[in-house]
Amino acid sequence: CSFNIVMTDNLQHTPCKDEWRYRDCQWNLYTSQKLLEKAEQFKFRSQDIVVATFPRTGTTLTQQIIWLLKNASTIKVGKKYGDIDDRFPFLEFNKKQYGEKLNLDHDILEKQSGERLIKTHVPFHMLKPNLLSAKPKIVFLLRNPKDIATSLYHFYKGLPMYGLWPGEWEEFVEK
């Protein structure tokens, strides 16, 4: 019941709300097949900084650190700055699913000039051709899988928007 855990055909688990498979990965409402297809075709640029992570590995903290390093002068003069999701767009996020009428982050990114800060949970194998040809700066995070599993379990137990995980810890880590 994870965003993008590679699944095998014989694996059975208790499904979360509206989950589905695409390119051998398990997905849910945070994205759509259309957005994933757009992400696969996304034109990265050499000056981009991409934070590419598995969910719950420290993505938001890393985004914040990178943004602060890149924008130290904004902070020094005390200027206001917006939410991290506005400053560091999420390539495949489906804002419309949550009732927002804003442009998709993908569309916002395409219109930006110069250096872009990009967040994604899309696995490397889906973005590989465009990443390798553009050669952006990529920040890839690793975290102890036990810590990720614990964080994902509590994430799914407490967030109705993804469909609350109906099972217990033992089933979550087994499946």
mmCIF file with all atom_site columns, C-alpha atoms in Angstrom:
data_model
loop_
_atom_site.group_PDB
_atom_site.id
_atom_site.type_symbol
_atom_site.label_atom_id
_atom_site.label_alt_id
_atom_site.label_comp_id
_atom_site.label_asym_id
_atom_site.label_entity_id
_atom_site.label_seq_id
_atom_site.pdbx_PDB_ins_code
_atom_site.Cartn_x
_atom_site.Cartn_y
_atom_site.Cartn_z
_atom_site.occupancy
_atom_site.B_iso_or_equiv
_atom_site.pdbx_formal_charge
_atom_site.auth_seq_id
_atom_site.auth_comp_id
_atom_site.auth_asym_id
_atom_site.auth_atom_id
_atom_site.pdbx_PDB_model_num
ATOM 1   C CA . CYS A 1 1   ? 0.000   0.000   0.000   1.00 0.00 ? 1   CYS A CA 1
ATOM 2   C CA . SER A 1 2   ? 2.838   2.340   -0.795  1.00 0.00 ? 2   SER A CA 1
ATOM 3   C CA . PHE A 1 3   ? 3.275   5.085   -3.343  1.00 0.00 ? 3   PHE A CA 1
ATOM 4   C CA . ASN A 1 4   ? 5.653   3.192   -5.540  1.00 0.00 ? 4   ASN A CA 1
ATOM 5   C CA . ILE A 1 5   ? 6.830   -0.109  -4.182  1.00 0.00 ? 5   ILE A CA 1
ATOM 6   C CA . VAL A 1 6   ? 7.721   -2.535  -6.942  1.00 0.00 ? 6   VAL A CA 1
ATOM 7   C CA . MET A 1 7   ? 5.182   -5.329  -6.826  1.00 0.00 ? 7   MET A CA 1
ATOM 8   C CA . THR A 1 8   ? 5.271   -8.895  -8.112  1.00 0.00 ? 8   THR A CA 1
ATOM 9   C CA . ASP A 1 9   ? 2.211   -10.507 -9.652  1.00 0.00 ? 9   ASP A CA 1
ATOM 10  C CA . ASN A 1 10  ? 1.835   -13.083 -6.903  1.00 0.00 ? 10  ASN A CA 1
ATOM 11  C CA . LEU A 1 11  ? 1.938   -10.597 -4.004  1.00 0.00 ? 11  LEU A CA 1
ATOM 12  C CA . GLN A 1 12  ? -1.375  -10.173 -2.221  1.00 0.00 ? 12  GLN A CA 1
ATOM 13  C CA . HIS A 1 13  ? -2.104  -7.390  0.245   1.00 0.00 ? 13  HIS A CA 1
ATOM 14  C CA . THR A 1 14  ? -4.955  -5.412  1.726   1.00 0.00 ? 14  THR A CA 1
ATOM 15  C CA . PRO A 1 15  ? -5.525  -2.593  -0.755  1.00 0.00 ? 15  PRO A CA 1
ATOM 16  C CA . CYS A 1 16  ? -5.775  1.035   0.233   1.00 0.00 ? 16  CYS A CA 1
ATOM 17  C CA . LYS A 1 17  ? -8.364  3.368   -1.232  1.00 0.00 ? 17  LYS A CA 1
ATOM 18  C CA . ASP A 1 18  ? -8.172  3.654   -5.026  1.00 0.00 ? 18  ASP A CA 1
ATOM 19  C CA . GLU A 1 19  ? -4.723  2.170   -5.444  1.00 0.00 ? 19  GLU A CA 1
ATOM 20  C CA . TRP A 1 20  ? -3.605  0.975   -8.860  1.00 0.00 ? 20  TRP A CA 1
ATOM 21  C CA . ARG A 1 21  ? -0.530  -0.235  -10.742 1.00 0.00 ? 21  ARG A CA 1
ATOM 22  C CA . TYR A 1 22  ? 1.520   1.415   -13.441 1.00 0.00 ? 22  TYR A CA 1
ATOM 23  C CA . ARG A 1 23  ? 4.941   0.345   -14.753 1.00 0.00 ? 23  ARG A CA 1
ATOM 24  C CA . ASP A 1 24  ? 5.321   -2.355  -12.076 1.00 0.00 ? 24  ASP A CA 1
ATOM 25  C CA . CYS A 1 25  ? 4.750   0.109   -9.236  1.00 0.00 ? 25  CYS A CA 1
ATOM 26  C CA . GLN A 1 26  ? 1.852   0.513   -6.837  1.00 0.00 ? 26  GLN A CA 1
ATOM 27  C CA . TRP A 1 27  ? 0.309   4.022   -6.844  1.00 0.00 ? 27  TRP A CA 1
ATOM 28  C CA . ASN A 1 28  ? -2.592  5.779   -5.167  1.00 0.00 ? 28  ASN A CA 1
ATOM 29  C CA . LEU A 1 29  ? -4.574  9.011   -5.284  1.00 0.00 ? 29  LEU A CA 1
ATOM 30  C CA . TYR A 1 30  ? -1.617  11.352  -4.901  1.00 0.00 ? 30  TYR A CA 1
ATOM 31  C CA . THR A 1 31  ? -1.037  11.007  -8.649  1.00 0.00 ? 31  THR A CA 1
ATOM 32  C CA . SER A 1 32  ? -2.705  9.701   -11.808 1.00 0.00 ? 32  SER A CA 1
ATOM 33  C CA . GLN A 1 33  ? -1.604  7.695   -14.812 1.00 0.00 ? 33  GLN A CA 1
ATOM 34  C CA . LYS A 1 34  ? -1.861  10.833  -16.945 1.00 0.00 ? 34  LYS A CA 1
ATOM 35  C CA . LEU A 1 35  ? 0.490   12.719  -14.599 1.00 0.00 ? 35  LEU A CA 1
ATOM 36  C CA . LEU A 1 36  ? 2.932   9.818   -14.506 1.00 0.00 ? 36  LEU A CA 1
ATOM 37  C CA . GLU A 1 37  ? 2.960   9.723   -18.303 1.00 0.00 ? 37  GLU A CA 1
ATOM 38  C CA . LYS A 1 38  ? 3.660   13.466  -18.312 1.00 0.00 ? 38  LYS A CA 1
ATOM 39  C CA . ALA A 1 39  ? 6.432   12.958  -15.748 1.00 0.00 ? 39  ALA A CA 1
ATOM 40  C CA . GLU A 1 40  ? 8.035   10.321  -17.976 1.00 0.00 ? 40  GLU A CA 1
ATOM 41  C CA . GLN A 1 41  ? 8.110   12.861  -20.827 1.00 0.00 ? 41  GLN A CA 1
ATOM 42  C CA . PHE A 1 42  ? 9.188   15.798  -18.668 1.00 0.00 ? 42  PHE A CA 1
ATOM 43  C CA . LYS A 1 43  ? 12.098  17.760  -20.132 1.00 0.00 ? 43  LYS A CA 1
ATOM 44  C CA . PHE A 1 44  ? 14.660  18.199  -17.391 1.00 0.00 ? 44  PHE A CA 1
ATOM 45  C CA . ARG A 1 45  ? 17.331  20.851  -17.823 1.00 0.00 ? 45  ARG A CA 1
ATOM 46  C CA . SER A 1 46  ? 20.976  20.782  -16.818 1.00 0.00 ? 46  SER A CA 1
ATOM 47  C CA . GLN A 1 47  ? 20.452  23.595  -14.287 1.00 0.00 ? 47  GLN A CA 1
ATOM 48  C CA . ASP A 1 48  ? 17.576  21.786  -12.496 1.00 0.00 ? 48  ASP A CA 1
ATOM 49  C CA . ILE A 1 49  ? 17.971  20.439  -8.969  1.00 0.00 ? 49  ILE A CA 1
ATOM 50  C CA . VAL A 1 50  ? 15.883  17.303  -8.520  1.00 0.00 ? 50  VAL A CA 1
ATOM 51  C CA . VAL A 1 51  ? 15.139  15.758  -5.134  1.00 0.00 ? 51  VAL A CA 1
ATOM 52  C CA . ALA A 1 52  ? 14.237  12.176  -6.082  1.00 0.00 ? 52  ALA A CA 1
ATOM 53  C CA . THR A 1 53  ? 13.176  10.075  -3.134  1.00 0.00 ? 53  THR A CA 1
ATOM 54  C CA . PHE A 1 54  ? 11.185  7.118   -1.981  1.00 0.00 ? 54  PHE A CA 1
ATOM 55  C CA . PRO A 1 55  ? 8.359   8.463   0.203   1.00 0.00 ? 55  PRO A CA 1
ATOM 56  C CA . ARG A 1 56  ? 9.107   9.075   3.891   1.00 0.00 ? 56  ARG A CA 1
ATOM 57  C CA . THR A 1 57  ? 12.896  9.255   3.501   1.00 0.00 ? 57  THR A CA 1
ATOM 58  C CA . GLY A 1 58  ? 13.305  12.900  4.525   1.00 0.00 ? 58  GLY A CA 1
ATOM 59  C CA . THR A 1 59  ? 12.122  14.557  1.329   1.00 0.00 ? 59  THR A CA 1
ATOM 60  C CA . THR A 1 60  ? 10.639  17.707  2.846   1.00 0.00 ? 60  THR A CA 1
ATOM 61  C CA . LEU A 1 61  ? 13.617  18.320  5.126   1.00 0.00 ? 61  LEU A CA 1
ATOM 62  C CA . THR A 1 62  ? 15.975  17.929  2.164   1.00 0.00 ? 62  THR A CA 1
ATOM 63  C CA . GLN A 1 63  ? 13.859  20.275  0.033   1.00 0.00 ? 63  GLN A CA 1
ATOM 64  C CA . GLN A 1 64  ? 13.945  22.867  2.790   1.00 0.00 ? 64  GLN A CA 1
ATOM 65  C CA . ILE A 1 65  ? 17.730  22.611  3.220   1.00 0.00 ? 65  ILE A CA 1
ATOM 66  C CA . ILE A 1 66  ? 18.334  22.969  -0.520  1.00 0.00 ? 66  ILE A CA 1
ATOM 67  C CA . TRP A 1 67  ? 15.930  25.904  -0.804  1.00 0.00 ? 67  TRP A CA 1
ATOM 68  C CA . LEU A 1 68  ? 17.566  27.651  2.149   1.00 0.00 ? 68  LEU A CA 1
ATOM 69  C CA . LEU A 1 69  ? 21.041  27.171  0.664   1.00 0.00 ? 69  LEU A CA 1
ATOM 70  C CA . LYS A 1 70  ? 19.889  28.526  -2.693  1.00 0.00 ? 70  LYS A CA 1
ATOM 71  C CA . ASN A 1 71  ? 17.983  31.469  -1.176  1.00 0.00 ? 71  ASN A CA 1
ATOM 72  C CA . ALA A 1 72  ? 20.108  32.641  1.740   1.00 0.00 ? 72  ALA A CA 1
ATOM 73  C CA . SER A 1 73  ? 19.821  36.287  0.619   1.00 0.00 ? 73  SER A CA 1
ATOM 74  C CA . THR A 1 74  ? 16.004  36.136  0.807   1.00 0.00 ? 74  THR A CA 1
ATOM 75  C CA . ILE A 1 75  ? 16.226  34.912  4.369   1.00 0.00 ? 75  ILE A CA 1
ATOM 76  C CA . LYS A 1 76  ? 18.845  37.465  5.437   1.00 0.00 ? 76  LYS A CA 1
ATOM 77  C CA . VAL A 1 77  ? 16.625  40.404  4.486   1.00 0.00 ? 77  VAL A CA 1
ATOM 78  C CA . GLY A 1 78  ? 13.594  38.865  6.185   1.00 0.00 ? 78  GLY A CA 1
ATOM 79  C CA . LYS A 1 79  ? 11.465  38.493  3.058   1.00 0.00 ? 79  LYS A CA 1
ATOM 80  C CA . LYS A 1 80  ? 8.397   36.290  3.206   1.00 0.00 ? 80  LYS A CA 1
ATOM 81  C CA . TYR A 1 81  ? 8.413   33.058  1.274   1.00 0.00 ? 81  TYR A CA 1
ATOM 82  C CA . GLY A 1 82  ? 5.617   30.600  0.564   1.00 0.00 ? 82  GLY A CA 1
ATOM 83  C CA . ASP A 1 83  ? 4.911   26.997  1.322   1.00 0.00 ? 83  ASP A CA 1
ATOM 84  C CA . ILE A 1 84  ? 7.615   24.449  0.426   1.00 0.00 ? 84  ILE A CA 1
ATOM 85  C CA . ASP A 1 85  ? 5.284   22.914  -2.167  1.00 0.00 ? 85  ASP A CA 1
ATOM 86  C CA . ASP A 1 86  ? 5.108   26.251  -3.987  1.00 0.00 ? 86  ASP A CA 1
ATOM 87  C CA . ARG A 1 87  ? 8.861   26.819  -3.788  1.00 0.00 ? 87  ARG A CA 1
ATOM 88  C CA . PHE A 1 88  ? 9.771   23.240  -4.735  1.00 0.00 ? 88  PHE A CA 1
ATOM 89  C CA . PRO A 1 89  ? 7.055   21.838  -7.054  1.00 0.00 ? 89  PRO A CA 1
ATOM 90  C CA . PHE A 1 90  ? 6.126   18.142  -6.950  1.00 0.00 ? 90  PHE A CA 1
ATOM 91  C CA . LEU A 1 91  ? 6.458   16.732  -10.481 1.00 0.00 ? 91  LEU A CA 1
ATOM 92  C CA . GLU A 1 92  ? 3.647   14.162  -10.364 1.00 0.00 ? 92  GLU A CA 1
ATOM 93  C CA . PHE A 1 93  ? 1.325   15.485  -7.639  1.00 0.00 ? 93  PHE A CA 1
ATOM 94  C CA . ASN A 1 94  ? -2.407  15.565  -8.399  1.00 0.00 ? 94  ASN A CA 1
ATOM 95  C CA . LYS A 1 95  ? -3.624  18.781  -6.728  1.00 0.00 ? 95  LYS A CA 1
ATOM 96  C CA . LYS A 1 96  ? -7.023  18.481  -8.378  1.00 0.00 ? 96  LYS A CA 1
ATOM 97  C CA . GLN A 1 97  ? -7.656  15.308  -6.355  1.00 0.00 ? 97  GLN A CA 1
ATOM 98  C CA . TYR A 1 98  ? -7.716  17.495  -3.249  1.00 0.00 ? 98  TYR A CA 1
ATOM 99  C CA . GLY A 1 99  ? -10.022 20.168  -4.622  1.00 0.00 ? 99  GLY A CA 1
ATOM 100 C CA . GLU A 1 100 ? -7.372  22.710  -5.551  1.00 0.00 ? 100 GLU A CA 1
ATOM 101 C CA . LYS A 1 101 ? -8.011  24.652  -8.731  1.00 0.00 ? 101 LYS A CA 1
ATOM 102 C CA . LEU A 1 102 ? -4.368  25.584  -9.249  1.00 0.00 ? 102 LEU A CA 1
ATOM 103 C CA . ASN A 1 103 ? -2.277  24.567  -12.219 1.00 0.00 ? 103 ASN A CA 1
ATOM 104 C CA . LEU A 1 104 ? -0.541  21.261  -11.905 1.00 0.00 ? 104 LEU A CA 1
ATOM 105 C CA . ASP A 1 105 ? 3.014   21.543  -10.640 1.00 0.00 ? 105 ASP A CA 1
ATOM 106 C CA . HIS A 1 106 ? 4.180   19.863  -13.857 1.00 0.00 ? 106 HIS A CA 1
ATOM 107 C CA . ASP A 1 107 ? 2.705   22.716  -15.907 1.00 0.00 ? 107 ASP A CA 1
ATOM 108 C CA . ILE A 1 108 ? 4.182   25.340  -13.561 1.00 0.00 ? 108 ILE A CA 1
ATOM 109 C CA . LEU A 1 109 ? 7.626   23.741  -13.893 1.00 0.00 ? 109 LEU A CA 1
ATOM 110 C CA . GLU A 1 110 ? 7.466   23.734  -17.681 1.00 0.00 ? 110 GLU A CA 1
ATOM 111 C CA . LYS A 1 111 ? 6.879   27.500  -17.686 1.00 0.00 ? 111 LYS A CA 1
ATOM 112 C CA . GLN A 1 112 ? 9.715   28.334  -15.273 1.00 0.00 ? 112 GLN A CA 1
ATOM 113 C CA . SER A 1 113 ? 12.956  29.647  -16.691 1.00 0.00 ? 113 SER A CA 1
ATOM 114 C CA . GLY A 1 114 ? 16.428  29.207  -15.218 1.00 0.00 ? 114 GLY A CA 1
ATOM 115 C CA . GLU A 1 115 ? 17.149  26.910  -12.311 1.00 0.00 ? 115 GLU A CA 1
ATOM 116 C CA . ARG A 1 116 ? 14.179  24.852  -11.147 1.00 0.00 ? 116 ARG A CA 1
ATOM 117 C CA . LEU A 1 117 ? 13.792  22.981  -7.870  1.00 0.00 ? 117 LEU A CA 1
ATOM 118 C CA . ILE A 1 118 ? 11.857  19.752  -8.457  1.00 0.00 ? 118 ILE A CA 1
ATOM 119 C CA . LYS A 1 119 ? 10.548  17.065  -6.105  1.00 0.00 ? 119 LYS A CA 1
ATOM 120 C CA . THR A 1 120 ? 9.574   13.588  -7.287  1.00 0.00 ? 120 THR A CA 1
ATOM 121 C CA . HIS A 1 121 ? 8.785   10.117  -5.992  1.00 0.00 ? 121 HIS A CA 1
ATOM 122 C CA . VAL A 1 122 ? 8.782   8.659   -9.517  1.00 0.00 ? 122 VAL A CA 1
ATOM 123 C CA . PRO A 1 123 ? 11.310  5.810   -9.686  1.00 0.00 ? 123 PRO A CA 1
ATOM 124 C CA . PHE A 1 124 ? 14.497  6.346   -11.668 1.00 0.00 ? 124 PHE A CA 1
ATOM 125 C CA . HIS A 1 125 ? 13.626  3.700   -14.278 1.00 0.00 ? 125 HIS A CA 1
ATOM 126 C CA . MET A 1 126 ? 10.645  5.823   -15.375 1.00 0.00 ? 126 MET A CA 1
ATOM 127 C CA . LEU A 1 127 ? 12.631  9.073   -15.672 1.00 0.00 ? 127 LEU A CA 1
ATOM 128 C CA . LYS A 1 128 ? 15.993  7.637   -16.752 1.00 0.00 ? 128 LYS A CA 1
ATOM 129 C CA . PRO A 1 129 ? 16.187  8.733   -20.422 1.00 0.00 ? 129 PRO A CA 1
ATOM 130 C CA . ASN A 1 130 ? 15.329  12.385  -19.750 1.00 0.00 ? 130 ASN A CA 1
ATOM 131 C CA . LEU A 1 131 ? 17.441  12.598  -16.598 1.00 0.00 ? 131 LEU A CA 1
ATOM 132 C CA . LEU A 1 132 ? 20.483  11.092  -18.287 1.00 0.00 ? 132 LEU A CA 1
ATOM 133 C CA . SER A 1 133 ? 20.256  13.322  -21.347 1.00 0.00 ? 133 SER A CA 1
ATOM 134 C CA . ALA A 1 134 ? 19.759  16.587  -19.409 1.00 0.00 ? 134 ALA A CA 1
ATOM 135 C CA . LYS A 1 135 ? 22.131  15.749  -16.536 1.00 0.00 ? 135 LYS A CA 1
ATOM 136 C CA . PRO A 1 136 ? 20.462  17.871  -13.822 1.00 0.00 ? 136 PRO A CA 1
ATOM 137 C CA . LYS A 1 137 ? 21.758  17.869  -10.275 1.00 0.00 ? 137 LYS A CA 1
ATOM 138 C CA . ILE A 1 138 ? 20.042  14.956  -8.533  1.00 0.00 ? 138 ILE A CA 1
ATOM 139 C CA . VAL A 1 139 ? 19.746  14.573  -4.787  1.00 0.00 ? 139 VAL A CA 1
ATOM 140 C CA . PHE A 1 140 ? 18.805  11.000  -4.006  1.00 0.00 ? 140 PHE A CA 1
ATOM 141 C CA . LEU A 1 141 ? 18.076  10.053  -0.400  1.00 0.00 ? 141 LEU A CA 1
ATOM 142 C CA . LEU A 1 142 ? 18.557  6.733   1.294   1.00 0.00 ? 142 LEU A CA 1
ATOM 143 C CA . ARG A 1 143 ? 17.129  5.839   4.675   1.00 0.00 ? 143 ARG A CA 1
ATOM 144 C CA . ASN A 1 144 ? 17.016  2.669   6.698   1.00 0.00 ? 144 ASN A CA 1
ATOM 145 C CA . PRO A 1 145 ? 14.133  0.599   5.217   1.00 0.00 ? 145 PRO A CA 1
ATOM 146 C CA . LYS A 1 146 ? 12.882  -0.219  8.720   1.00 0.00 ? 146 LYS A CA 1
ATOM 147 C CA . ASP A 1 147 ? 12.480  3.496   9.437   1.00 0.00 ? 147 ASP A CA 1
ATOM 148 C CA . ILE A 1 148 ? 10.726  4.034   6.097   1.00 0.00 ? 148 ILE A CA 1
ATOM 149 C CA . ALA A 1 149 ? 8.314   1.159   6.800   1.00 0.00 ? 149 ALA A CA 1
ATOM 150 C CA . THR A 1 150 ? 7.517   2.569   10.251  1.00 0.00 ? 150 THR A CA 1
ATOM 151 C CA . SER A 1 151 ? 6.953   6.051   8.864   1.00 0.00 ? 151 SER A CA 1
ATOM 152 C CA . LEU A 1 152 ? 4.799   4.759   5.977   1.00 0.00 ? 152 LEU A CA 1
ATOM 153 C CA . TYR A 1 153 ? 2.711   2.666   8.349   1.00 0.00 ? 153 TYR A CA 1
ATOM 154 C CA . HIS A 1 154 ? 1.864   5.652   10.532  1.00 0.00 ? 154 HIS A CA 1
ATOM 155 C CA . PHE A 1 155 ? 1.378   7.843   7.443   1.00 0.00 ? 155 PHE A CA 1
ATOM 156 C CA . TYR A 1 156 ? -1.232  5.442   6.050   1.00 0.00 ? 156 TYR A CA 1
ATOM 157 C CA . LYS A 1 157 ? -2.880  4.855   9.421   1.00 0.00 ? 157 LYS A CA 1
ATOM 158 C CA . GLY A 1 158 ? -3.534  8.575   9.826   1.00 0.00 ? 158 GLY A CA 1
ATOM 159 C CA . LEU A 1 159 ? -4.266  10.029  6.381   1.00 0.00 ? 159 LEU A CA 1
ATOM 160 C CA . PRO A 1 160 ? -7.795  9.367   5.112   1.00 0.00 ? 160 PRO A CA 1
ATOM 161 C CA . MET A 1 161 ? -7.044  11.030  1.757   1.00 0.00 ? 161 MET A CA 1
ATOM 162 C CA . TYR A 1 162 ? -5.032  7.949   0.735   1.00 0.00 ? 162 TYR A CA 1
ATOM 163 C CA . GLY A 1 163 ? -7.400  5.482   2.336   1.00 0.00 ? 163 GLY A CA 1
ATOM 164 C CA . LEU A 1 164 ? -6.623  4.491   5.896   1.00 0.00 ? 164 LEU A CA 1
ATOM 165 C CA . TRP A 1 165 ? -4.555  1.318   6.163   1.00 0.00 ? 165 TRP A CA 1
ATOM 166 C CA . PRO A 1 166 ? -7.030  -1.225  7.546   1.00 0.00 ? 166 PRO A CA 1
ATOM 167 C CA . GLY A 1 167 ? -4.488  -3.747  8.792   1.00 0.00 ? 167 GLY A CA 1
ATOM 168 C CA . GLU A 1 168 ? -2.019  -4.035  11.620  1.00 0.00 ? 168 GLU A CA 1
ATOM 169 C CA . TRP A 1 169 ? 1.760   -3.506  11.612  1.00 0.00 ? 169 TRP A CA 1
ATOM 170 C CA . GLU A 1 170 ? 2.545   -7.190  11.025  1.00 0.00 ? 170 GLU A CA 1
ATOM 171 C CA . GLU A 1 171 ? 0.468   -7.297  7.830   1.00 0.00 ? 171 GLU A CA 1
ATOM 172 C CA . PHE A 1 172 ? 1.849   -3.959  6.649   1.00 0.00 ? 172 PHE A CA 1
ATOM 173 C CA . VAL A 1 173 ? 5.492   -5.027  6.813   1.00 0.00 ? 173 VAL A CA 1
ATOM 174 C CA . GLU A 1 174 ? 4.771   -8.552  5.581   1.00 0.00 ? 174 GLU A CA 1
ATOM 175 C CA . LYS A 1 175 ? 2.888   -7.419  2.494   1.00 0.00 ? 175 LYS A CA 1
#
